[in-house]
Coordinates of C-alpha atoms in Angstrom, one line a residue:
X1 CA 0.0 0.0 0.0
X2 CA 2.7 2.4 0.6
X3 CA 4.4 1.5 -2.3
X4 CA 1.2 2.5 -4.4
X5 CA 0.7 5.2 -3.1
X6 CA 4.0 7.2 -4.3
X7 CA 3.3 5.6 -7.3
X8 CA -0.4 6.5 -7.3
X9 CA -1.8 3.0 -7.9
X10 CA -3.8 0.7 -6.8
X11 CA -3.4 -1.7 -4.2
X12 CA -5.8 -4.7 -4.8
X13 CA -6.3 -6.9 -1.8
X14 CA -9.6 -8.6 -3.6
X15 CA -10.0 -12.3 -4.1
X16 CA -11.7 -12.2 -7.2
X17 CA -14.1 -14.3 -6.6
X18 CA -17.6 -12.3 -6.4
X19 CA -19.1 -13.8 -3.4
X20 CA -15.9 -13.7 -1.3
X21 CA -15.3 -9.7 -2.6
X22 CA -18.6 -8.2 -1.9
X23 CA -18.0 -6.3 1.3
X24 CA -21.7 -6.0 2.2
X25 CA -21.7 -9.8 2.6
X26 CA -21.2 -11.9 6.0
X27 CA -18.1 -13.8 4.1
X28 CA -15.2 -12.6 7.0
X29 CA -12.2 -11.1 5.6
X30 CA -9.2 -12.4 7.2
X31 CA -5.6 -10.7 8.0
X32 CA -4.5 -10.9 4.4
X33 CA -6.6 -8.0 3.4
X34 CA -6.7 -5.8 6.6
X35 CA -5.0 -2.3 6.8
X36 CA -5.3 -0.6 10.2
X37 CA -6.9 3.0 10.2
X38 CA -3.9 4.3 11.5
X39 CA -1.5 3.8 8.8
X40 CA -3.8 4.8 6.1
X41 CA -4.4 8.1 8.5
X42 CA -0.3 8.7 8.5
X43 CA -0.6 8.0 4.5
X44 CA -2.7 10.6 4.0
X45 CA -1.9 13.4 6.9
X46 CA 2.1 12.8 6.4
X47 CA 2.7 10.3 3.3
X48 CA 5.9 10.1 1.4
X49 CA 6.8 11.8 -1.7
X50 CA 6.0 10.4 -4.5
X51 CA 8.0 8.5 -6.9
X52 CA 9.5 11.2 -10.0
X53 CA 7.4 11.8 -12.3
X54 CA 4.1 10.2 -10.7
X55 CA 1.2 11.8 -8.5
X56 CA 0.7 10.5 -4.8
X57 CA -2.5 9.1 -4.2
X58 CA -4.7 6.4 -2.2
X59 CA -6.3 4.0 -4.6
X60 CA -7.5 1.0 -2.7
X61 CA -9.7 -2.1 -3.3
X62 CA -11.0 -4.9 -1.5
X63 CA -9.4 -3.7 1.5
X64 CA -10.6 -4.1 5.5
X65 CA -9.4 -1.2 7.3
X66 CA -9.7 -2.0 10.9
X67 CA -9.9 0.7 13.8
X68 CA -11.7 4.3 13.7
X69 CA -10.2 6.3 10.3
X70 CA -9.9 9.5 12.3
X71 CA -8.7 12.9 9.8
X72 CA -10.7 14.7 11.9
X73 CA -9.0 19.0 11.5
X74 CA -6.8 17.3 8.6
X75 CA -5.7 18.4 5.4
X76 CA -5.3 15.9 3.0
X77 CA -4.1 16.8 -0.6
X78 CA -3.7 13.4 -2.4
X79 CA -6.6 12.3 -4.5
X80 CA -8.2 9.2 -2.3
X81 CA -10.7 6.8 -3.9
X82 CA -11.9 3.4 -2.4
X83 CA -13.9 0.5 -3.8
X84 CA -15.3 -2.3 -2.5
X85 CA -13.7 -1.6 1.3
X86 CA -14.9 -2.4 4.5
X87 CA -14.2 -0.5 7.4
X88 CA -14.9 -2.0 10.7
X89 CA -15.6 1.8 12.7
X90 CA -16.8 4.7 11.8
X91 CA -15.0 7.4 9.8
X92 CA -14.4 10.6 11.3
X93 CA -13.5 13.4 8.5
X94 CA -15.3 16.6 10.8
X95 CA -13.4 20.0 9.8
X96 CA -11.0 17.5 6.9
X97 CA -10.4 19.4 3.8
X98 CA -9.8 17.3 0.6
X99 CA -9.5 17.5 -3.1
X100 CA -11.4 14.7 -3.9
X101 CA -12.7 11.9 -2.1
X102 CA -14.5 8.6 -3.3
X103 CA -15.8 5.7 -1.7
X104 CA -17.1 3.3 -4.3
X105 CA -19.1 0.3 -3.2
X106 CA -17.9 0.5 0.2
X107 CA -19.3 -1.2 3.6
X108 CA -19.3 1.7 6.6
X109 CA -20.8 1.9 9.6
X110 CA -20.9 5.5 9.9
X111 CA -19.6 8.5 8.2
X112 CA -19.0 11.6 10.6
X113 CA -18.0 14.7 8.1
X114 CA -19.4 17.7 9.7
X115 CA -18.1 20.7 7.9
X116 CA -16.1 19.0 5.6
X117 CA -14.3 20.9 3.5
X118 CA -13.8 19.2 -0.5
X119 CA -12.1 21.4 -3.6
X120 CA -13.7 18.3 -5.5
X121 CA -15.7 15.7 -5.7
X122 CA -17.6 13.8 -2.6
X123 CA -18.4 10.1 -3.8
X124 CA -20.2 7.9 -2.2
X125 CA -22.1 5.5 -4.8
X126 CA -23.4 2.4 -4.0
X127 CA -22.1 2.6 0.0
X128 CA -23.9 0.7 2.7
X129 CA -23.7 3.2 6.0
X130 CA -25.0 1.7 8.9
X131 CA -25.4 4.5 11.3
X132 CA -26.2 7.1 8.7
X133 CA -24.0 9.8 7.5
X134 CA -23.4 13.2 8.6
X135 CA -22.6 16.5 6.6
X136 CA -23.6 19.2 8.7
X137 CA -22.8 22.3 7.2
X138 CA -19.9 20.2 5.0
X139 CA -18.9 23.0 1.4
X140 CA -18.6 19.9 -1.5
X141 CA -16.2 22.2 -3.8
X142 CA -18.2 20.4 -7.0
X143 CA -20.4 17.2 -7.2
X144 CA -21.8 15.1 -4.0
X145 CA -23.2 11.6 -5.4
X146 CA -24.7 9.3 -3.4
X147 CA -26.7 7.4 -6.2
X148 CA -27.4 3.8 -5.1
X149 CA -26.1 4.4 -1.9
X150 CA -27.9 2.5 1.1
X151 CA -28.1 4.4 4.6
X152 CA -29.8 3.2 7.5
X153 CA -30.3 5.7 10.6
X154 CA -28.6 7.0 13.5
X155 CA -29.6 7.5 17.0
X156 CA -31.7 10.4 16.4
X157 CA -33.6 9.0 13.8
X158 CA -31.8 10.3 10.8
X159 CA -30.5 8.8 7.9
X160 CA -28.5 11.5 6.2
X161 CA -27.6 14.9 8.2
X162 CA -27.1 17.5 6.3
X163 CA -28.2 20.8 7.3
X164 CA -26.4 24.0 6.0
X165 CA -24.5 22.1 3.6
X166 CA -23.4 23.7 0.5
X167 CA -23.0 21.7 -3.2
X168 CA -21.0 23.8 -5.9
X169 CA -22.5 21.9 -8.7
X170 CA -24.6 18.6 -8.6
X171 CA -26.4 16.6 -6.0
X172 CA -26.4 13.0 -7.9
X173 CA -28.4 10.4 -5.4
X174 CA -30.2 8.6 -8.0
X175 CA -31.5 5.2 -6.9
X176 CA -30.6 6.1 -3.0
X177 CA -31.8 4.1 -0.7
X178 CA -32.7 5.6 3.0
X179 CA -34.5 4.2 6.3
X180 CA -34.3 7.6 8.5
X181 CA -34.8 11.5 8.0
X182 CA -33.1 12.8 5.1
X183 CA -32.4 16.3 6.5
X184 CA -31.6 19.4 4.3
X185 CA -32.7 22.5 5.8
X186 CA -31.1 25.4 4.7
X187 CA -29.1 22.9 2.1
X188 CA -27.6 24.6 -1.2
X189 CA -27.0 23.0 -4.5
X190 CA -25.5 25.1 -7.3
X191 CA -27.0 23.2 -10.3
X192 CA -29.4 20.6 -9.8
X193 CA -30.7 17.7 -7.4
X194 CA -31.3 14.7 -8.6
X195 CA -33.5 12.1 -6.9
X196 CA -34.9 10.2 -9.7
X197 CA -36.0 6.9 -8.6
X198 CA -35.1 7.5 -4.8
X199 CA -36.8 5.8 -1.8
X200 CA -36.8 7.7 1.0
X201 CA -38.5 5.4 4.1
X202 CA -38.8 6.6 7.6
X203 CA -41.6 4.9 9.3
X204 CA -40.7 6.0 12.5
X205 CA -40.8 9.8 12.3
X206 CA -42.7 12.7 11.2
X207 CA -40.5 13.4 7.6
X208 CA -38.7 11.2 5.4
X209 CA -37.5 14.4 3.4
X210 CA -36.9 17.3 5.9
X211 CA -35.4 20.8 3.6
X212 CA -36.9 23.9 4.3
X213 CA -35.3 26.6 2.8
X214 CA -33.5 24.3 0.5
X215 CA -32.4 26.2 -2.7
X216 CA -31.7 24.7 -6.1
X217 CA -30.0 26.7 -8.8
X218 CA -31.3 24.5 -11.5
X219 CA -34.0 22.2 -11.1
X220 CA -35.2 19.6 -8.3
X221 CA -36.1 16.1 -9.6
X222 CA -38.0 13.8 -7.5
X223 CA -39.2 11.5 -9.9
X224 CA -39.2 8.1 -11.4
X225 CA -36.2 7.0 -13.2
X226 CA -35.9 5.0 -16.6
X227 CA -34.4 1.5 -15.6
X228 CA -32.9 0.9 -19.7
X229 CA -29.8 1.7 -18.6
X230 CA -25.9 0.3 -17.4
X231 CA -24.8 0.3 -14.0
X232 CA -21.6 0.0 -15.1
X233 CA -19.1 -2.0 -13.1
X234 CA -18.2 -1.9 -9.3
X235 CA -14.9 -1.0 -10.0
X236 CA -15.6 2.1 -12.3
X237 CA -12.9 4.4 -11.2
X238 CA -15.2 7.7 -11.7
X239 CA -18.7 6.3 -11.4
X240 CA -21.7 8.0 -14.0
X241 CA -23.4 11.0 -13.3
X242 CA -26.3 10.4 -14.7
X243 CA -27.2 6.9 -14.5
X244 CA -31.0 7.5 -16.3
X245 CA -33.7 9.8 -17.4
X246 CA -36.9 10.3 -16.2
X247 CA -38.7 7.6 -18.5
X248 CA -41.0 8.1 -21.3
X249 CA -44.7 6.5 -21.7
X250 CA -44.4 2.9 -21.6
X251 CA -40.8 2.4 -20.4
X252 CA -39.6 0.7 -17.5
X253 CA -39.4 2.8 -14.4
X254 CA -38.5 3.1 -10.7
X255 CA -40.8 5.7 -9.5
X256 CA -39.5 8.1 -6.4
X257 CA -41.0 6.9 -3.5
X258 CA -41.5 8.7 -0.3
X259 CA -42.9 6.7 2.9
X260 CA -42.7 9.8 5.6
X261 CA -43.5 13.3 5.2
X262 CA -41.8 15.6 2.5
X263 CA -41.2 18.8 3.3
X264 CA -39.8 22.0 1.2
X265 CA -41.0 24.8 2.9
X266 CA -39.9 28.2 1.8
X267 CA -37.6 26.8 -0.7
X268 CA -36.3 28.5 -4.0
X269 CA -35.5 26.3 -7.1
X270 CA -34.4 28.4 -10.3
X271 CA -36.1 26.0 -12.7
X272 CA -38.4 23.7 -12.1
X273 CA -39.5 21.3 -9.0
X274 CA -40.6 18.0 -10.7
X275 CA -42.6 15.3 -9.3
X276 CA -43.3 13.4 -12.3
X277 CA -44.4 9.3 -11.6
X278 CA -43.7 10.3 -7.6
X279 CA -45.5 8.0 -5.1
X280 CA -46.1 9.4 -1.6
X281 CA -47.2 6.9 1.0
X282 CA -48.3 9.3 3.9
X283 CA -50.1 8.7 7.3
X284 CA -53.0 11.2 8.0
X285 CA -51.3 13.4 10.5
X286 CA -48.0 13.8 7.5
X287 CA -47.5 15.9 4.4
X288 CA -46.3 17.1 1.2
X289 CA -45.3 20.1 2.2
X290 CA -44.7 23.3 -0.4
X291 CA -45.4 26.9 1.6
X292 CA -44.2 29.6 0.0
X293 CA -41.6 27.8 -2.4
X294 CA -40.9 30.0 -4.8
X295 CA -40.4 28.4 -8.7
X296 CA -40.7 29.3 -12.3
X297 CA -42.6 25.7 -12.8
X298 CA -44.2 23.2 -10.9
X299 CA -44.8 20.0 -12.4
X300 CA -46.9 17.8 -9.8
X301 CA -47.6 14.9 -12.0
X302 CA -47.2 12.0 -10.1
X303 CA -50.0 9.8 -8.2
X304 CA -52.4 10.9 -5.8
X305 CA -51.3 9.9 -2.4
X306 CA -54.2 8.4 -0.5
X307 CA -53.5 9.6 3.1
X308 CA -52.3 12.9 4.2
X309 CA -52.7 16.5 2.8
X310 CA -50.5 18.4 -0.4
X311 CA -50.2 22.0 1.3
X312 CA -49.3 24.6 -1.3
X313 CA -50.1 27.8 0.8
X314 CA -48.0 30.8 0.0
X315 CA -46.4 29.1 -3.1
X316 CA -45.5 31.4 -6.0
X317 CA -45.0 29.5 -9.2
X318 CA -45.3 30.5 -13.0
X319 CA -46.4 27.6 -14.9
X320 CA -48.5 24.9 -13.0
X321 CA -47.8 21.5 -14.7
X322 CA -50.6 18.3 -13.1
X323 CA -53.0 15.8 -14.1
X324 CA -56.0 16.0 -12.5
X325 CA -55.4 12.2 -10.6
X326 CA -52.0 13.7 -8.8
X327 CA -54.0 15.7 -6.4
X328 CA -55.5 14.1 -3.1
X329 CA -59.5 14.4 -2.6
X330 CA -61.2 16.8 -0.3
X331 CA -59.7 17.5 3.2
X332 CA -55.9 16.5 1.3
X333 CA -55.1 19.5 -0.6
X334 CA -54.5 23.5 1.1
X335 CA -53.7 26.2 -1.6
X336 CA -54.7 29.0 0.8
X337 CA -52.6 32.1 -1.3
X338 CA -51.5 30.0 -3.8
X339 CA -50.3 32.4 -7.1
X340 CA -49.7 30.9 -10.1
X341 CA -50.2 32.4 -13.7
X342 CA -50.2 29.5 -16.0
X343 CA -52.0 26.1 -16.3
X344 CA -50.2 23.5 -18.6
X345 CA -52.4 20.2 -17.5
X346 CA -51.1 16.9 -18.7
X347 CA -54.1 14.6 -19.8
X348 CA -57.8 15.0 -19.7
X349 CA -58.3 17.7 -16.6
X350 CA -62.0 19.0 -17.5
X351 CA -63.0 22.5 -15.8
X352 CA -65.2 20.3 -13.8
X353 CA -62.4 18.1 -12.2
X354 CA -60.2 21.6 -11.9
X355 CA -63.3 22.7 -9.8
X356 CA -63.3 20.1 -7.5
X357 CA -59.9 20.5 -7.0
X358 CA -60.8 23.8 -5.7
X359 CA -63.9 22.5 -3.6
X360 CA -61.6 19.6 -1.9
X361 CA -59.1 22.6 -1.1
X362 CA -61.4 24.7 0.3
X363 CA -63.6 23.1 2.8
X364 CA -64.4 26.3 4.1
X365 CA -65.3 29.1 1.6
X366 CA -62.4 31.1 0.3
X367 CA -62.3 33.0 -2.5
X368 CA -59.1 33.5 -3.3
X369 CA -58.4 30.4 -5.0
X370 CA -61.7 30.9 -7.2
X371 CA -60.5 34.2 -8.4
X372 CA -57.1 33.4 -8.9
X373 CA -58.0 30.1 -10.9
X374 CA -60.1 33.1 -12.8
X375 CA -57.9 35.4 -13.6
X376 CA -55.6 32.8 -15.2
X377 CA -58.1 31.2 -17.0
X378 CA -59.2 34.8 -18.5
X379 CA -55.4 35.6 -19.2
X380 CA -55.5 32.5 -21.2
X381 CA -58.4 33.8 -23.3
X382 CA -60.8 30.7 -21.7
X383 CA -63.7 33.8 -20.9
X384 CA -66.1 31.4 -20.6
X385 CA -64.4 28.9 -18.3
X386 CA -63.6 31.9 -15.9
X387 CA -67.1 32.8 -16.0
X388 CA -67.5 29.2 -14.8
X389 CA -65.2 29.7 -12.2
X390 CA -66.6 33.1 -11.2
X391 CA -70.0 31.5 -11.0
X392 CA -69.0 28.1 -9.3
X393 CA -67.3 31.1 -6.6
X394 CA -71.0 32.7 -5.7
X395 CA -72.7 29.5 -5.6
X396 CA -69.7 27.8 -2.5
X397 CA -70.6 32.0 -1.0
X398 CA -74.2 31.4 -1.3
X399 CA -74.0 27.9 1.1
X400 CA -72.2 30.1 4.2
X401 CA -75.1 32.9 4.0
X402 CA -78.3 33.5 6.1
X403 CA -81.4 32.2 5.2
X404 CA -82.6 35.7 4.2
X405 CA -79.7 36.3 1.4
X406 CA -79.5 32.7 0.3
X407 CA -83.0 32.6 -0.9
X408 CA -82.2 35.5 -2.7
X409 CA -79.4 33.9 -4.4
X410 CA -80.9 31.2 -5.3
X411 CA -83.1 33.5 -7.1
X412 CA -80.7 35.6 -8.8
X413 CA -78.9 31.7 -9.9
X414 CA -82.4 30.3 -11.5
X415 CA -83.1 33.6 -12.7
X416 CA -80.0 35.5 -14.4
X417 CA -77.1 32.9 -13.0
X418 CA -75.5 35.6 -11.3
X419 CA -75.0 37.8 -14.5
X420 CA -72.6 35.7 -15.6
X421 CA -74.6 34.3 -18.7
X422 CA -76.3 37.8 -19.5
X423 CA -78.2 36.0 -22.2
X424 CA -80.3 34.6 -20.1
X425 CA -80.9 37.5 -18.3
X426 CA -81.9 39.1 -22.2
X427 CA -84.7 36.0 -22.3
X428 CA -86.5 36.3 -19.2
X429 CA -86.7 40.1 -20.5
X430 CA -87.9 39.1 -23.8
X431 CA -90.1 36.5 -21.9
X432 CA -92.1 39.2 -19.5
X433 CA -92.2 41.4 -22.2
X434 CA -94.3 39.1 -24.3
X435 CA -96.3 38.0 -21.2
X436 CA -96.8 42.1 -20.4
X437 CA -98.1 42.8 -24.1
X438 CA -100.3 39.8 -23.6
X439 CA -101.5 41.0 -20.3
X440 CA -102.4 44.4 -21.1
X441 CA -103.6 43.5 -24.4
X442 CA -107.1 42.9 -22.6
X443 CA -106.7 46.1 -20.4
X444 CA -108.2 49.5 -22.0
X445 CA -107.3 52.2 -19.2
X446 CA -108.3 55.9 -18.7
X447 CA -106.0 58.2 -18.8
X448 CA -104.7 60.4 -16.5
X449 CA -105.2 63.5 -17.9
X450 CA -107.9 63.4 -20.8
X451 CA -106.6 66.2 -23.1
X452 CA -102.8 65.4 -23.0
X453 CA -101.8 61.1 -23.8
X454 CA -100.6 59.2 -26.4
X455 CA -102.5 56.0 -28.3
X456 CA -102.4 53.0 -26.1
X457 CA -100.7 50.4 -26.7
X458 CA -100.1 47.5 -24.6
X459 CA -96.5 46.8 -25.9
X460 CA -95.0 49.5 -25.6
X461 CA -96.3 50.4 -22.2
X462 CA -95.3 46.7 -20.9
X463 CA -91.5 47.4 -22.6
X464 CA -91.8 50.8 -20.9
X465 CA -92.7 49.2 -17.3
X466 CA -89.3 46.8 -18.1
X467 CA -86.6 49.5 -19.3
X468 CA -85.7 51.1 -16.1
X469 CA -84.3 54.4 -17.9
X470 CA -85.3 55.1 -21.0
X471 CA -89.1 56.5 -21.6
X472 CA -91.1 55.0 -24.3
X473 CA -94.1 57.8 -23.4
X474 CA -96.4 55.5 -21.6
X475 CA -95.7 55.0 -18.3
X476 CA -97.3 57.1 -15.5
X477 CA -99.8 58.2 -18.3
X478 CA -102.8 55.6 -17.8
X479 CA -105.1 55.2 -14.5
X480 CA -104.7 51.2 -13.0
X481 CA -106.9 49.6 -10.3
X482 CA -106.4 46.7 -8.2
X483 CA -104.4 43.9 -9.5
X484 CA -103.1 45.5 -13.0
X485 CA -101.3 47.6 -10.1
X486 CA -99.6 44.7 -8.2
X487 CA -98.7 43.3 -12.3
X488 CA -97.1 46.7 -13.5
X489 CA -95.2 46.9 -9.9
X490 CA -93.7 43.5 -10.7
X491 CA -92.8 44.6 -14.2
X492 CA -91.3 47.7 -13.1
X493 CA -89.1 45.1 -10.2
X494 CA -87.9 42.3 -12.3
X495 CA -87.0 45.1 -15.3
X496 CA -84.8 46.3 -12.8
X497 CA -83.1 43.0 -11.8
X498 CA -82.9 42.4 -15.5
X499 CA -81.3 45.5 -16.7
X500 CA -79.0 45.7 -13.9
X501 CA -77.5 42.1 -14.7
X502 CA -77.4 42.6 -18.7
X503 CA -75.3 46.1 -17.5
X504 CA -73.0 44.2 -15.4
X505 CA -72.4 41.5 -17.7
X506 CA -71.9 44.1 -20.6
X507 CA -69.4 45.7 -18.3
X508 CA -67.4 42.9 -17.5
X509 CA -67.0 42.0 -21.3
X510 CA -65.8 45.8 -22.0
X511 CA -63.1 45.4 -19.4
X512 CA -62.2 42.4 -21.2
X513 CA -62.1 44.1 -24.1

């Protein structure tokens, strides 16, 4: 080993046999392949030169290192990469700085790197961590990949611990694998974070995904992953980046899955947050949680979970990407203050499913997510489907009034719908104005005064009763008893009503315009 290492080679202590190299198996690994901790420690912290003309570095594989690997406050310069090692103690790398640092394929019970410090990479594909792993406030100076990594959880209940840590480029954890809290909060990644095909599991606490204020450059993918493609071999020597795509219709996939709450609160991703083919298996009291992200698109297109709620409150997003099966049912979804400005539905999503949506949001009356749906809608040019909207919004008012008003709007609905379909507002006038003629077709009154009225005519006086401002000459000019009186009152009423809707609907149509 120390040989290799001025020469910057490997040193291969594998069997090559498959069963007997696999360091996540129970086969024992004897003497012949163990390395204490401490010498590879004094290799890295005060190594000898290396040979002329070659670059120092630690390249093992199939190696047991025995004891706690303590670098602890270190520097260490040479490039280190390790595959298919077991350690038999934790590593301790708190307050190291690195270039680069890989573990490929490795067995560890724990990995302690608080505020670790890399120029490079931080590797850790395909790992088994026992105890979880901790990167509290750690600065990764480019990628952090943990695809196909396995980590169980530590004594507090987390799996990966990684609050305030900061990722110059990508987050690769593709295929990870976690049975604890996968904390975040306050995480940054330069570029993007990739989850595709992910299960996150942590069935004995509130959040499987815990990253509030959690901010993505690029874009956040939480989604299922196309399964078409090459793991490549243990021993890569720089494992892939990007080991698939999220899949197409009809190819093979590994959906993200989430059994624990999710939680992104106040986070800000400079692309997109994408949840395409996720599955969320949630217990009543947990939740997807989205306040007051703030994102140029939000595609939440993957299935419905069945327990739990989707809160969206406070979220400012630009384009709205879902299908209209991705959304819980009533009591599961909160988008108090939700803004968005465009819809971009994927499938068959029907105004009447997007009003539902709305209803099961709302299970007490708010109209803020009526008008806003609304005003998108009418900024789309759909005038009609906002005055669905619009009318769908008076009708969930109507049910939270007193007895008093609500009969009146029940009126106003079977009467004029709420001016929203002025039309039909234009037919019930058309309607009482034939009924009027006909009426006072069989009436011939006396005048009021005998020298000075026009011809009667039954007509125009009922059209005159109806039009509440303009004067057709008869009105006030004839002499009616008893029940005409009560009939020419009501004309005179419902002409108001009727006018006064037409106007309004005319009105909103010019502003419109």
């Amino acid at each position: 080993m120390w040989d290799a290492f001025r020469t910057g080679s490997v040193c291969d202590l594998s069997a090559r046999a498959a069963d007997r190299d696999d360091p996540h198996a129970d086969h024992v690994w004897g003497a012949g392949r163990s390395v204490r901790a401490a010498v590879v420690a004094l290799l890295l912290l005060h190594g000898p030169p290396p040979v002329p003309g070659r670059v120092a570095s630690l390249k093992l594989r199939g190696v047991r290192i025995t004891g706690r690997l303590d670098l602890s406050g270190g520097t260490v310069a040479p490039y280190v990469e390790l595959q298919s090692c077991r350690f038999d103690s934790e590593i301790q790398l708190s307050e190291a700085r690195f270039g680069t640092l890989r573990l490929v394929n490795c067995a560890i019970p724990r990995l302690e790197a608080s505020r670790l410090h890399t120029e490079g990479d931080l590797h850790l594909p395909r790992c088994r961590v026992a105890r979880g792993i901790r990167l509290t406030d750690a600065q990764i100076g480019t990628d952090l990949l943990v695809s196909q990594a396995v980590v169980q959880r530590d004594n507090k209940g987390r799996a990966i611990a990684a609050d305030g840590m900061s990722v110059a480029q990508d987050f690769q954890g593709e295929l990870l694998e976690t049975y604890g809290e996968v904390s975040l909060r306050g995480a940054k990644v330069g570029v993007s974070m990739n989850l595709r095909g992910a299960r996150l599991r942590n069935p004995s606490g509130r959040h499987a995904l815990n990253a509030p204020q959690l901010t993505v450059e690029r874009t956040l993918y939480l989604t299922s992953i196309a399964m078409g493609y090459g793991r490549g071999d243990s021993g890569s020597s720089t494992p892939p980046y990007g080991l698939g795509q999220t899949p197409t219709r009809g190819q093979r996939a590994q959906p993200f899955e989430c059994r624990g709450g999710l939680r992104l609160d106040d986070g800000r991703f400079g692309d997109a947050i994408d949840f395409y083919g996720a599955r969320f298996l949630l217990t009543d009291e947990q939740e997807i949680s989205l306040r007051r992200i703030q994102t140029p698109e939000f595609r939440f297109v993957g299935e419905g979970p069945e327990r739990g709620r989707v809160v969206v409150s406070g979220a400012k997003v630009v384009k709205l990407v879902d299908t209209s099966t991705s959304w819980p049912g009533p009591g599961g979804v909160s988008i108090e203050g939700f803004e968005y400005e465009n819809l971009a539905p994927r499938g068959h999503f029907p105004l009447s499913r997007r009003l539902a949506w709305l209803e099961a949001a709302t299970p007490e009356y708010s109209p803020g997510p009526y008008e806003r749906l609304a005003a998108v809608l009418r900024a789309s040019g759909e005038d009609a489907e906002a005055r669905e909207v619009l009318l769908a919004k008076q009708r969930r008012r109507r049910a939270t009034l007193p007895p008093g008003p609500k009969a009146w709007g029940y009126l106003q609905d079977w009467t004029v719908v709420y001016g929203y379909r002025p039309g039909r507002a234009a037919l019930w006038m058309a309607v009482l104005w034939a009924a009027g003629a006909l009426l006072f077709s069989q009436l011939d009154p006396p005048a009021i005064k005998q020298d000075e009225h026009p011809q009667w005519s039954a007509p125009l006086y009922a059209l005159d009763l109806l039009l509440p401002v303009i004067d057709l000459g008869q009105q006030g000019q004839w002499k009616l008893a008893g029940g005409w009186q009560w009939g020419a009152a009501g004309l005179v009423i419902m002409g108001w009503i009727l006018a006064t809707t037409v106007a309004a609907g005319a009105s909103r149509l010019l502003r419109r315009g």
